[in-house]
Amino acid sequence: MLTFSLIMAAAGAAAPAPANVDPATVAAIEATCFDYVDGQLEADPDRVARALHPDLAKRAVIGDTPYERLGLRRMSKEELVALTKQGALKTPKEQWDRSCRVLDVVGNAASVRLETQWFVDYFHMGKFDGRWIIVNALWYSKPK
């Protein structure tokens, strides 16, 4: 019985893509997710840039500050690409630990969860001219 429980727990951790989404769509969405994260880990700003909408809204909840109620850390596409160019997250490949999971897809909109050892991102992606790109990202920095 313990073996069966362990197998079921492992299967749940892998969480399959939504059942109504064709595998090619899931693969295309995951490719964009990996361009975003692997581009940062490789310090490849072009790879990161191609994953992002020009009007990207990337935010993290910081809470109330002396200057803002319901404060958000805001980052633009340009800021993220610049940080990537500086190598802010450059990491040897053998240390990579990341996963992308497609949560939902409806028409030209998708919701995706990315997790690394440093942060969790929730993406809203849109499909433009046959290509999926990240329009919105809400991220959480994991405690160090």
PDB file of C-alpha atoms in Angstrom:
ATOM      1  CA  MET A   1       0.000   0.000   0.000  1.00  0.00           C
ATOM      2  CA  LEU A   2       2.864   2.384   0.782  1.00  0.00           C
ATOM      3  CA  THR A   3       4.289   1.854  -2.721  1.00  0.00           C
ATOM      4  CA  PHE A   4       0.920   2.680  -4.300  1.00  0.00           C
ATOM      5  CA  SER A   5       0.646   5.859  -2.172  1.00  0.00           C
ATOM      6  CA  LEU A   6       4.130   6.975  -3.203  1.00  0.00           C
ATOM      7  CA  ILE A   7       3.339   6.386  -6.878  1.00  0.00           C
ATOM      8  CA  MET A   8       0.113   8.381  -6.589  1.00  0.00           C
ATOM      9  CA  ALA A   9       1.895  11.243  -4.802  1.00  0.00           C
ATOM     10  CA  ALA A  10       4.565  11.373  -7.506  1.00  0.00           C
ATOM     11  CA  ALA A  11       1.936  11.336 -10.244  1.00  0.00           C
ATOM     12  CA  GLY A  12       0.119  14.249  -8.605  1.00  0.00           C
ATOM     13  CA  ALA A  13       3.318  16.288  -8.440  1.00  0.00           C
ATOM     14  CA  ALA A  14       3.721  16.072 -12.206  1.00  0.00           C
ATOM     15  CA  ALA A  15       0.247  17.607 -12.822  1.00  0.00           C
ATOM     16  CA  PRO A  16      -0.656  17.085 -16.468  1.00  0.00           C
ATOM     17  CA  ALA A  17      -1.624  19.880 -18.828  1.00  0.00           C
ATOM     18  CA  PRO A  18      -5.343  20.592 -19.203  1.00  0.00           C
ATOM     19  CA  ALA A  19      -7.064  17.660 -20.936  1.00  0.00           C
ATOM     20  CA  ASN A  20      -8.745  19.752 -23.621  1.00  0.00           C
ATOM     21  CA  VAL A  21      -5.482  21.260 -24.948  1.00  0.00           C
ATOM     22  CA  ASP A  22      -3.632  19.659 -27.831  1.00  0.00           C
ATOM     23  CA  PRO A  23      -0.008  18.632 -27.170  1.00  0.00           C
ATOM     24  CA  ALA A  24       1.373  20.998 -29.840  1.00  0.00           C
ATOM     25  CA  THR A  25      -0.189  23.989 -28.057  1.00  0.00           C
ATOM     26  CA  VAL A  26       1.196  22.865 -24.702  1.00  0.00           C
ATOM     27  CA  ALA A  27       4.664  22.413 -26.256  1.00  0.00           C
ATOM     28  CA  ALA A  28       4.557  25.899 -27.817  1.00  0.00           C
ATOM     29  CA  ILE A  29       3.525  27.497 -24.512  1.00  0.00           C
ATOM     30  CA  GLU A  30       6.207  25.576 -22.612  1.00  0.00           C
ATOM     31  CA  ALA A  31       8.816  26.664 -25.192  1.00  0.00           C
ATOM     32  CA  THR A  32       8.010  30.308 -24.420  1.00  0.00           C
ATOM     33  CA  CYS A  33       8.225  29.614 -20.682  1.00  0.00           C
ATOM     34  CA  PHE A  34      11.634  27.977 -21.128  1.00  0.00           C
ATOM     35  CA  ASP A  35      12.858  30.830 -23.367  1.00  0.00           C
ATOM     36  CA  TYR A  36      12.035  33.156 -20.469  1.00  0.00           C
ATOM     37  CA  VAL A  37      13.698  31.164 -17.698  1.00  0.00           C
ATOM     38  CA  ASP A  38      16.536  29.440 -19.598  1.00  0.00           C
ATOM     39  CA  GLY A  39      17.395  32.729 -21.279  1.00  0.00           C
ATOM     40  CA  GLN A  40      17.906  34.271 -17.839  1.00  0.00           C
ATOM     41  CA  LEU A  41      19.912  31.279 -16.597  1.00  0.00           C
ATOM     42  CA  GLU A  42      22.116  31.430 -19.733  1.00  0.00           C
ATOM     43  CA  ALA A  43      22.325  35.256 -19.621  1.00  0.00           C
ATOM     44  CA  ASP A  44      20.860  35.376 -23.154  1.00  0.00           C
ATOM     45  CA  PRO A  45      18.879  38.644 -23.406  1.00  0.00           C
ATOM     46  CA  ASP A  46      17.631  37.919 -26.947  1.00  0.00           C
ATOM     47  CA  ARG A  47      16.068  34.650 -25.828  1.00  0.00           C
ATOM     48  CA  VAL A  48      14.315  36.370 -22.910  1.00  0.00           C
ATOM     49  CA  ALA A  49      13.160  39.288 -25.084  1.00  0.00           C
ATOM     50  CA  ARG A  50      11.479  37.040 -27.652  1.00  0.00           C
ATOM     51  CA  ALA A  51       9.339  35.498 -24.878  1.00  0.00           C
ATOM     52  CA  LEU A  52       7.952  38.865 -23.736  1.00  0.00           C
ATOM     53  CA  HIS A  53       5.248  41.211 -24.984  1.00  0.00           C
ATOM     54  CA  PRO A  54       6.589  44.765 -25.556  1.00  0.00           C
ATOM     55  CA  ASP A  55       4.109  46.046 -22.946  1.00  0.00           C
ATOM     56  CA  LEU A  56       4.922  43.356 -20.355  1.00  0.00           C
ATOM     57  CA  ALA A  57       3.483  43.920 -16.874  1.00  0.00           C
ATOM     58  CA  LYS A  58       5.773  42.039 -14.453  1.00  0.00           C
ATOM     59  CA  ARG A  59       4.975  42.551 -10.795  1.00  0.00           C
ATOM     60  CA  ALA A  60       5.602  41.216  -7.307  1.00  0.00           C
ATOM     61  CA  VAL A  61       3.489  41.900  -4.233  1.00  0.00           C
ATOM     62  CA  ILE A  62       5.470  43.864  -1.624  1.00  0.00           C
ATOM     63  CA  GLY A  63       2.561  45.099   0.501  1.00  0.00           C
ATOM     64  CA  ASP A  64       2.172  48.447   2.171  1.00  0.00           C
ATOM     65  CA  THR A  65       5.174  50.757   2.160  1.00  0.00           C
ATOM     66  CA  PRO A  66       5.589  54.316   3.450  1.00  0.00           C
ATOM     67  CA  TYR A  67       4.958  55.473  -0.143  1.00  0.00           C
ATOM     68  CA  GLU A  68       2.300  53.084  -1.423  1.00  0.00           C
ATOM     69  CA  ARG A  69      -0.717  51.161  -0.163  1.00  0.00           C
ATOM     70  CA  LEU A  70      -0.909  47.624  -1.640  1.00  0.00           C
ATOM     71  CA  GLY A  71       2.587  48.052  -3.038  1.00  0.00           C
ATOM     72  CA  LEU A  72       3.878  46.253  -6.081  1.00  0.00           C
ATOM     73  CA  ARG A  73       7.428  45.824  -7.384  1.00  0.00           C
ATOM     74  CA  ARG A  74       7.138  46.647 -11.075  1.00  0.00           C
ATOM     75  CA  MET A  75       9.433  45.553 -13.866  1.00  0.00           C
ATOM     76  CA  SER A  76       9.265  46.265 -17.578  1.00  0.00           C
ATOM     77  CA  LYS A  77      10.477  44.141 -20.451  1.00  0.00           C
ATOM     78  CA  GLU A  78      13.453  46.480 -20.835  1.00  0.00           C
ATOM     79  CA  GLU A  79      14.441  46.099 -17.172  1.00  0.00           C
ATOM     80  CA  LEU A  80      14.243  42.300 -17.291  1.00  0.00           C
ATOM     81  CA  VAL A  81      16.246  42.130 -20.513  1.00  0.00           C
ATOM     82  CA  ALA A  82      18.880  44.478 -19.021  1.00  0.00           C
ATOM     83  CA  LEU A  83      19.169  42.325 -15.872  1.00  0.00           C
ATOM     84  CA  THR A  84      19.572  39.266 -18.085  1.00  0.00           C
ATOM     85  CA  LYS A  85      22.297  41.001 -20.087  1.00  0.00           C
ATOM     86  CA  GLN A  86      24.103  41.734 -16.790  1.00  0.00           C
ATOM     87  CA  GLY A  87      23.902  38.023 -15.924  1.00  0.00           C
ATOM     88  CA  ALA A  88      21.794  38.559 -12.785  1.00  0.00           C
ATOM     89  CA  LEU A  89      20.607  34.908 -12.755  1.00  0.00           C
ATOM     90  CA  LYS A  90      23.366  33.289 -14.814  1.00  0.00           C
ATOM     91  CA  THR A  91      23.702  29.751 -13.468  1.00  0.00           C
ATOM     92  CA  PRO A  92      25.693  26.704 -14.621  1.00  0.00           C
ATOM     93  CA  LYS A  93      23.330  24.269 -16.382  1.00  0.00           C
ATOM     94  CA  GLU A  94      24.023  21.444 -13.926  1.00  0.00           C
ATOM     95  CA  GLN A  95      22.468  23.638 -11.194  1.00  0.00           C
ATOM     96  CA  TRP A  96      19.240  24.385 -13.061  1.00  0.00           C
ATOM     97  CA  ASP A  97      16.076  23.320 -11.300  1.00  0.00           C
ATOM     98  CA  ARG A  98      13.017  24.707 -13.062  1.00  0.00           C
ATOM     99  CA  SER A  99       9.597  23.597 -14.215  1.00  0.00           C
ATOM    100  CA  CYS A 100       6.849  25.058 -16.393  1.00  0.00           C
ATOM    101  CA  ARG A 101       3.265  23.896 -16.077  1.00  0.00           C
ATOM    102  CA  VAL A 102       0.419  24.985 -18.350  1.00  0.00           C
ATOM    103  CA  LEU A 103      -2.562  25.579 -16.078  1.00  0.00           C
ATOM    104  CA  ASP A 104      -5.250  26.578 -18.567  1.00  0.00           C
ATOM    105  CA  VAL A 105      -5.696  27.514 -22.219  1.00  0.00           C
ATOM    106  CA  VAL A 106      -8.746  29.134 -23.804  1.00  0.00           C
ATOM    107  CA  GLY A 107      -8.442  30.325 -27.412  1.00  0.00           C
ATOM    108  CA  ASN A 108      -5.491  32.729 -27.586  1.00  0.00           C
ATOM    109  CA  ALA A 109      -5.012  33.044 -23.797  1.00  0.00           C
ATOM    110  CA  ALA A 110      -3.072  30.790 -21.435  1.00  0.00           C
ATOM    111  CA  SER A 111      -2.168  30.670 -17.758  1.00  0.00           C
ATOM    112  CA  VAL A 112       1.202  29.132 -16.800  1.00  0.00           C
ATOM    113  CA  ARG A 113       3.189  28.455 -13.596  1.00  0.00           C
ATOM    114  CA  LEU A 114       7.000  28.593 -13.621  1.00  0.00           C
ATOM    115  CA  GLU A 115       9.048  27.519 -10.623  1.00  0.00           C
ATOM    116  CA  THR A 116      12.784  27.775  -9.990  1.00  0.00           C
ATOM    117  CA  GLN A 117      14.854  27.542  -6.830  1.00  0.00           C
ATOM    118  CA  TRP A 118      14.650  31.357  -6.521  1.00  0.00           C
ATOM    119  CA  PHE A 119      11.122  32.307  -7.532  1.00  0.00           C
ATOM    120  CA  VAL A 120       7.664  31.311  -8.732  1.00  0.00           C
ATOM    121  CA  ASP A 121       6.067  33.154 -11.662  1.00  0.00           C
ATOM    122  CA  TYR A 122       2.454  33.026 -12.776  1.00  0.00           C
ATOM    123  CA  PHE A 123       2.126  34.056 -16.425  1.00  0.00           C
ATOM    124  CA  HIS A 124      -0.707  35.164 -18.615  1.00  0.00           C
ATOM    125  CA  MET A 125       0.313  34.433 -22.187  1.00  0.00           C
ATOM    126  CA  GLY A 126      -1.294  35.527 -25.408  1.00  0.00           C
ATOM    127  CA  LYS A 127      -1.027  34.025 -28.863  1.00  0.00           C
ATOM    128  CA  PHE A 128      -0.048  36.626 -31.463  1.00  0.00           C
ATOM    129  CA  ASP A 129       0.485  35.722 -35.121  1.00  0.00           C
ATOM    130  CA  GLY A 130       0.766  32.049 -34.172  1.00  0.00           C
ATOM    131  CA  ARG A 131       3.321  32.657 -31.380  1.00  0.00           C
ATOM    132  CA  TRP A 132       2.783  32.528 -27.612  1.00  0.00           C
ATOM    133  CA  ILE A 133       4.314  35.383 -25.578  1.00  0.00           C
ATOM    134  CA  ILE A 134       4.166  36.477 -21.945  1.00  0.00           C
ATOM    135  CA  VAL A 135       1.883  39.475 -21.428  1.00  0.00           C
ATOM    136  CA  ASN A 136       1.643  39.532 -17.609  1.00  0.00           C
ATOM    137  CA  ALA A 137       3.766  37.990 -14.872  1.00  0.00           C
ATOM    138  CA  LEU A 138       3.158  37.970 -11.125  1.00  0.00           C
ATOM    139  CA  TRP A 139       6.188  36.640  -9.290  1.00  0.00           C
ATOM    140  CA  TYR A 140       7.097  35.572  -5.784  1.00  0.00           C
ATOM    141  CA  SER A 141      10.686  35.501  -4.538  1.00  0.00           C
ATOM    142  CA  LYS A 142      11.355  32.456  -2.395  1.00  0.00           C
ATOM    143  CA  PRO A 143      13.022  33.084   0.965  1.00  0.00           C
ATOM    144  CA  LYS A 144      16.767  32.549   0.845  1.00  0.00           C
TER     145      LYS A 144
END
